[in-house]
Coordinates of C-alpha atoms in Angstrom, one line a residue:
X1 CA 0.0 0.0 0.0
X2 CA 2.8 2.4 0.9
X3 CA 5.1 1.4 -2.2
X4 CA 5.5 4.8 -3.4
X5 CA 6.7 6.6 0.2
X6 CA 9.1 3.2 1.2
X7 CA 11.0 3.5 -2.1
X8 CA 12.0 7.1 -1.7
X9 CA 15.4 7.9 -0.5
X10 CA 14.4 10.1 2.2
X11 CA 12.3 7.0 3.7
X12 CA 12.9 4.9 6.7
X13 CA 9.6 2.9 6.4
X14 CA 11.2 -0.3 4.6
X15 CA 13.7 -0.3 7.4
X16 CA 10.9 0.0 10.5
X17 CA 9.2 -2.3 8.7
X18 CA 12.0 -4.4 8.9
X19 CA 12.6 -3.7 12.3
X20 CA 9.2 -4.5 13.5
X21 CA 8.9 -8.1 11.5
X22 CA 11.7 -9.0 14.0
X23 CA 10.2 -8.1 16.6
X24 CA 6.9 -10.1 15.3
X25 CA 9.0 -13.2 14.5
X26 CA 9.9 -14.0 17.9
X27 CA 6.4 -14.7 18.8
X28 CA 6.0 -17.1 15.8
X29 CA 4.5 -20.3 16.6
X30 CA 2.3 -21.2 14.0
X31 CA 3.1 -22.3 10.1
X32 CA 0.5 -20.0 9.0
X33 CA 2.7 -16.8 10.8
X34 CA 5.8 -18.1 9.3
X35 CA 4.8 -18.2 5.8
X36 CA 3.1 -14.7 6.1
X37 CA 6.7 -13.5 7.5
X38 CA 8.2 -15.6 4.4
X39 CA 6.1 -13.5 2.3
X40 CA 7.0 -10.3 3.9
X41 CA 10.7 -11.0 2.9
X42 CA 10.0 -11.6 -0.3
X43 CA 8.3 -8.2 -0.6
X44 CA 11.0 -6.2 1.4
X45 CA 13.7 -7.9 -0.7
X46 CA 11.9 -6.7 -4.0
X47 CA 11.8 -3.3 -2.6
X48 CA 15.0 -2.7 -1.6
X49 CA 16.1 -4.0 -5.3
X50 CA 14.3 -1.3 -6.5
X51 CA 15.7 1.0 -3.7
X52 CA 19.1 0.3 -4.4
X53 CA 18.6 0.6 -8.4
X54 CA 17.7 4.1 -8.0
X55 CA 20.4 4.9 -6.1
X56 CA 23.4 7.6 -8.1
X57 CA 27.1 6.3 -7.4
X58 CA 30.1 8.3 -9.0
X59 CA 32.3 5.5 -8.5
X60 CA 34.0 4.5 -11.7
X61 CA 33.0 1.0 -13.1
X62 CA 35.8 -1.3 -14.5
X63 CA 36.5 -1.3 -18.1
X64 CA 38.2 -4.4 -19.6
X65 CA 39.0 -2.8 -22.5
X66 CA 40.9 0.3 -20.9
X67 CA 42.8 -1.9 -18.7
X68 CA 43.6 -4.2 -21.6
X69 CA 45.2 -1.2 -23.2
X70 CA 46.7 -0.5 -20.8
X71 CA 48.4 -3.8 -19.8
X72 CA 49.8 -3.8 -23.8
X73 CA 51.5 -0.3 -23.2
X74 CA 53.0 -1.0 -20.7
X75 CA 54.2 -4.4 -21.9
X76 CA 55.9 -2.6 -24.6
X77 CA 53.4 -3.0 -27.7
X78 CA 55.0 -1.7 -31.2
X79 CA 52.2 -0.8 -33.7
X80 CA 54.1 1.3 -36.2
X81 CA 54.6 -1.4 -38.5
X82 CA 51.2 -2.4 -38.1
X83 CA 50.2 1.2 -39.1
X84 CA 52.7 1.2 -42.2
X85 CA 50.9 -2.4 -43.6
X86 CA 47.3 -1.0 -43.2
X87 CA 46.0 -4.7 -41.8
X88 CA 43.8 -2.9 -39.3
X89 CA 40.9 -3.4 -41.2
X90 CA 38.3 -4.8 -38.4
X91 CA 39.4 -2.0 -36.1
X92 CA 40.9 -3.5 -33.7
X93 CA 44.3 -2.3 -32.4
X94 CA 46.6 -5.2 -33.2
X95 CA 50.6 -5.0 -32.9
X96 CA 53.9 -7.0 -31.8
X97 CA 54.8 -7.8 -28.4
X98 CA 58.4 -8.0 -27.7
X99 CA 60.1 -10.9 -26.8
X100 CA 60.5 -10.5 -23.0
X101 CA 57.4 -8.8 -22.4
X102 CA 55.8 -11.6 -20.8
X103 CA 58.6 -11.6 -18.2
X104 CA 58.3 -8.0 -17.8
X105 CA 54.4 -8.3 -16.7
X106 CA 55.5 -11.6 -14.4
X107 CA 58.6 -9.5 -12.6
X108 CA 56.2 -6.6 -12.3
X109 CA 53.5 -8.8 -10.8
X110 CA 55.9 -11.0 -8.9
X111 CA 55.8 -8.7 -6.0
X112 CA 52.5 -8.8 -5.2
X113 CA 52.7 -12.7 -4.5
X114 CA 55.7 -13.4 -2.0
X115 CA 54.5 -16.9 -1.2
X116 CA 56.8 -19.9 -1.4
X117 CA 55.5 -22.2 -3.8
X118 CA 54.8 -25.8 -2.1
X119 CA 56.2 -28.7 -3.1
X120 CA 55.3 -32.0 -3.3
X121 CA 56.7 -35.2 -4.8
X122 CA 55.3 -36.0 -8.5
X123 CA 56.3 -39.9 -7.7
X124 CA 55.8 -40.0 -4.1
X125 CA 58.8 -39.9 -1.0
X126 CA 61.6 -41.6 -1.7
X127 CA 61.7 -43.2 1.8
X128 CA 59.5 -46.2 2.4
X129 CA 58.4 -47.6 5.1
X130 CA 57.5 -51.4 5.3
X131 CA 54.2 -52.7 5.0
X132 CA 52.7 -53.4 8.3
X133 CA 52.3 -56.8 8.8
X134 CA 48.5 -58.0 9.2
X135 CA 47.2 -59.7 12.4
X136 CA 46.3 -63.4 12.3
X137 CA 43.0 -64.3 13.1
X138 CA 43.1 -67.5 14.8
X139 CA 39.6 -70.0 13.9
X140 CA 38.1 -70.7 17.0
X141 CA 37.8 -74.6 16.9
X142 CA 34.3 -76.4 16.3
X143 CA 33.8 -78.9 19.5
X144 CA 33.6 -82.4 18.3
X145 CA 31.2 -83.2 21.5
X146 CA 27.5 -82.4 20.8
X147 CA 26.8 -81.7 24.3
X148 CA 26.3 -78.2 24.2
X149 CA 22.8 -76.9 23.2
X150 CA 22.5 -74.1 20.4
X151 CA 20.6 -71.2 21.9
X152 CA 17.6 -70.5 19.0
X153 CA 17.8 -66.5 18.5
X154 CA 15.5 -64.6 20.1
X155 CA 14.2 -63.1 16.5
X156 CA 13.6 -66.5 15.4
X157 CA 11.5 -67.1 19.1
X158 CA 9.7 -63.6 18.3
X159 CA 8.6 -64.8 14.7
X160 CA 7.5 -68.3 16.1
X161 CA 5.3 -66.6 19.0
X162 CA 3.7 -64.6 16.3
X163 CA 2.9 -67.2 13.5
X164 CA 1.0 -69.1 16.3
X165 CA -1.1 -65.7 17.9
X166 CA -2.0 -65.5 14.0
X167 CA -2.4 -69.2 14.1
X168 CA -4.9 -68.7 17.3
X169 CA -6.8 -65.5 16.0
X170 CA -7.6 -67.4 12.4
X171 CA -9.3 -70.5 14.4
X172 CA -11.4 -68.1 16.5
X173 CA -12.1 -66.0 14.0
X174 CA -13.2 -68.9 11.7
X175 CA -15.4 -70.6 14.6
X176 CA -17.3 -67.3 14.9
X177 CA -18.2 -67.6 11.6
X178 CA -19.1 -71.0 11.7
X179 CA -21.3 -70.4 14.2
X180 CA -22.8 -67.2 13.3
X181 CA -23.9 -68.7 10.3
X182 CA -25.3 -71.9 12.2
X183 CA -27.2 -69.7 15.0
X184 CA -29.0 -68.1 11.8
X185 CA -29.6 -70.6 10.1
X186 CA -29.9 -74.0 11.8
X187 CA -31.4 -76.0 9.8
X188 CA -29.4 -75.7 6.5
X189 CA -26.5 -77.8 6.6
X190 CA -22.6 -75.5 5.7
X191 CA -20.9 -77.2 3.0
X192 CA -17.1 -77.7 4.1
X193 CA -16.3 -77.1 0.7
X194 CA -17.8 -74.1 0.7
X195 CA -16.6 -72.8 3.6
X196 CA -13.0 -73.6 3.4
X197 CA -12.7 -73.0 0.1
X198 CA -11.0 -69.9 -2.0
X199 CA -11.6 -69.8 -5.4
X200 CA -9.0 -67.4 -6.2
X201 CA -6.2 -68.2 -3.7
X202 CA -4.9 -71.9 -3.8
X203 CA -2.7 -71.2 -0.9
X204 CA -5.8 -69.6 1.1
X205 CA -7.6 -72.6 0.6
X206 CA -4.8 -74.7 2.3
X207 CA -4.8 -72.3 5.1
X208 CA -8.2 -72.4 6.0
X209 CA -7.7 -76.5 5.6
X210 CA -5.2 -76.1 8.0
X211 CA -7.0 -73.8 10.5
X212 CA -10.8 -76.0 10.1
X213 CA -8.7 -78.5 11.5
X214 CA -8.0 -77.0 15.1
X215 CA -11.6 -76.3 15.2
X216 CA -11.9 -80.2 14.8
X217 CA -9.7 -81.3 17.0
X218 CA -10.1 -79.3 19.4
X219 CA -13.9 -80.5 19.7
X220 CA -15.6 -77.3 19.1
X221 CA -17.3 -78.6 15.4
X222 CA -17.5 -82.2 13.9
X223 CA -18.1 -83.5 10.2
X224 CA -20.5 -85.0 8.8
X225 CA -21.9 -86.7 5.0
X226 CA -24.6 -85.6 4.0
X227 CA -27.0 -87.6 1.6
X228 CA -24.6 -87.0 -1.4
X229 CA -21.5 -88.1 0.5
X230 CA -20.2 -84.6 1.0
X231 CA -18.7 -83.2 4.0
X232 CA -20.4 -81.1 6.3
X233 CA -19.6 -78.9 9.3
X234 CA -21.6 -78.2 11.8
X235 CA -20.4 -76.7 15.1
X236 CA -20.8 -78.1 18.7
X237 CA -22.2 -77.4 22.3
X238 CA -19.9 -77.5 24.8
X239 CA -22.2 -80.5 26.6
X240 CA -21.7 -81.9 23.0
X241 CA -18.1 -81.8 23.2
X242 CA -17.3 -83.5 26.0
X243 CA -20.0 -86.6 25.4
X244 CA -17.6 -86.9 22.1
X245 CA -14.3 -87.0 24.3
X246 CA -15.7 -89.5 26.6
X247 CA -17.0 -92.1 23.3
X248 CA -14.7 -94.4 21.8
X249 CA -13.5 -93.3 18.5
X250 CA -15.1 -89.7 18.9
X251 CA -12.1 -87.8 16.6
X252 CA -10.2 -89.6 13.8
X253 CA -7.0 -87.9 12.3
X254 CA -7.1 -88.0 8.5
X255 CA -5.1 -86.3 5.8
X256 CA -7.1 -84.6 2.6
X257 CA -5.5 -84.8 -0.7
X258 CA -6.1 -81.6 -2.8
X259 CA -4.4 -81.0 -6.0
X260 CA -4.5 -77.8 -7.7
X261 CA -6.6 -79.3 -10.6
X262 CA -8.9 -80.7 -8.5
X263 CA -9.4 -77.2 -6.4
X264 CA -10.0 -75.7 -9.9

């Protein structure tokens, strides 16, 4: 808003202004205030660009070209016979140098650069020392007695206490299921086909195999055949389960073949 009166010379807003975003910058706490003071800088920065552009300086500015002319003269530049040819035809100041005036601009400029020059070996120091020998790591012996017990690591321990919590939290997970869907629906039988298997995970359908077969053994469902000779679950009281425990023969332990043509 105050553009105009911060960019005149005789102005000290742009510099209170400065002065008083300091002071408001110590209270910053939020990212909101610091990217309003980012802002700010951005402005004042712009400004005093423009301030400083503005400003008149009588000092003299370097020219390359003077000081090039002046480095031949003094070198010892001969242009007569460049004059007597006529070959300045681009306009530009040609000439010969004489021979030593190279050496004349290094023993002029020699002076200002009194520092030893360091040296260093091109092929490396001419004395060396001997290698140091390397220390000889002795093999610890393997024991021929098989006495002593390996320890298992304790990562090892870790991942076997977690495959069986996820072992544990599948089963119970897979009971509730089993007997959600029975407490609805009692009277229609659960395939264990159906409920076991994955039709797009082979490997799932293993697992959930694997896991029905806690639930089994563990007396909590039982199997059955139904009229077409297929397998069906159904899950069990806990009065139920324990009449089963004390009968002969209650639980047999089978192994299921299942190819993966077959689970296709």
């Amino acid at each position: 808003e105050n553009r105009e009166d911060m960019l005149s010379s005789k102005s000290n807003r742009l510099t209170e202004a400065l002065e008083e975003a300091n002071k408001l910058f110590s209270g910053v706490s939020c990212a909101r205030e610091a990217a309003l003071d980012a802002q700010f800088l951005v402005l004042a920065s712009n400004l005093g660009k423009e301030k400083a552009n503005e400003l008149h300086s009588e000092m003299t500015a370097f020219d390359s070209l003077a000081f090039a002319e002046d480095l031949l003269t003094f070198m010892g530049i001969n242009r007569i016979e460049v004059e007597e040819n006529g070959t300045d035809s681009e306009g530009i100041s040609g000439g010969y140098l004489p021979c030593n005036a190279w050496h004349k601009l290094g023993e002029e400029t020699e002076k200002y650069f009194r520092r030893a020059p360091s040296f260093h070996y091109m092929l490396g120091s001419f004395k060396s020392d001997p290698p140091v020998p390397r220390q000889r790591i002795e093999r610890q012996k393997k024991t021929t007695g098989g006495e002593e017990k390996r320890a298992m690591p304790a990562q090892l321990k870790k991942m076997e206490e977690s495959h069986q919590e996820a072992t544990e939290k599948e089963v119970e997970r897979i009971l509730g299921l089993l007997q959600t869907h029975f407490k609805n629906d009692p009277d229609t039988p659960i395939s264990f086909f159906d409920l076991v298997i994955d039709p797009n995970s082979f490997a799932r359908t293993v697992e959930n195999i694997f896991h029905v077969s806690f639930i089994i053994r563990d007396g909590f469902a039982r199997l059955k055949l139904d009229d077409d000779k297929l397998p069906i679950i159904e899950p069990l009281k806990d009065n139920e389960g324990r009449e089963d425990d004390h009968s002969a023969g209650a639980r047999n332990q089978v192994v299921i073949s299942l190819s993966h043509q077959e689970w296709k």
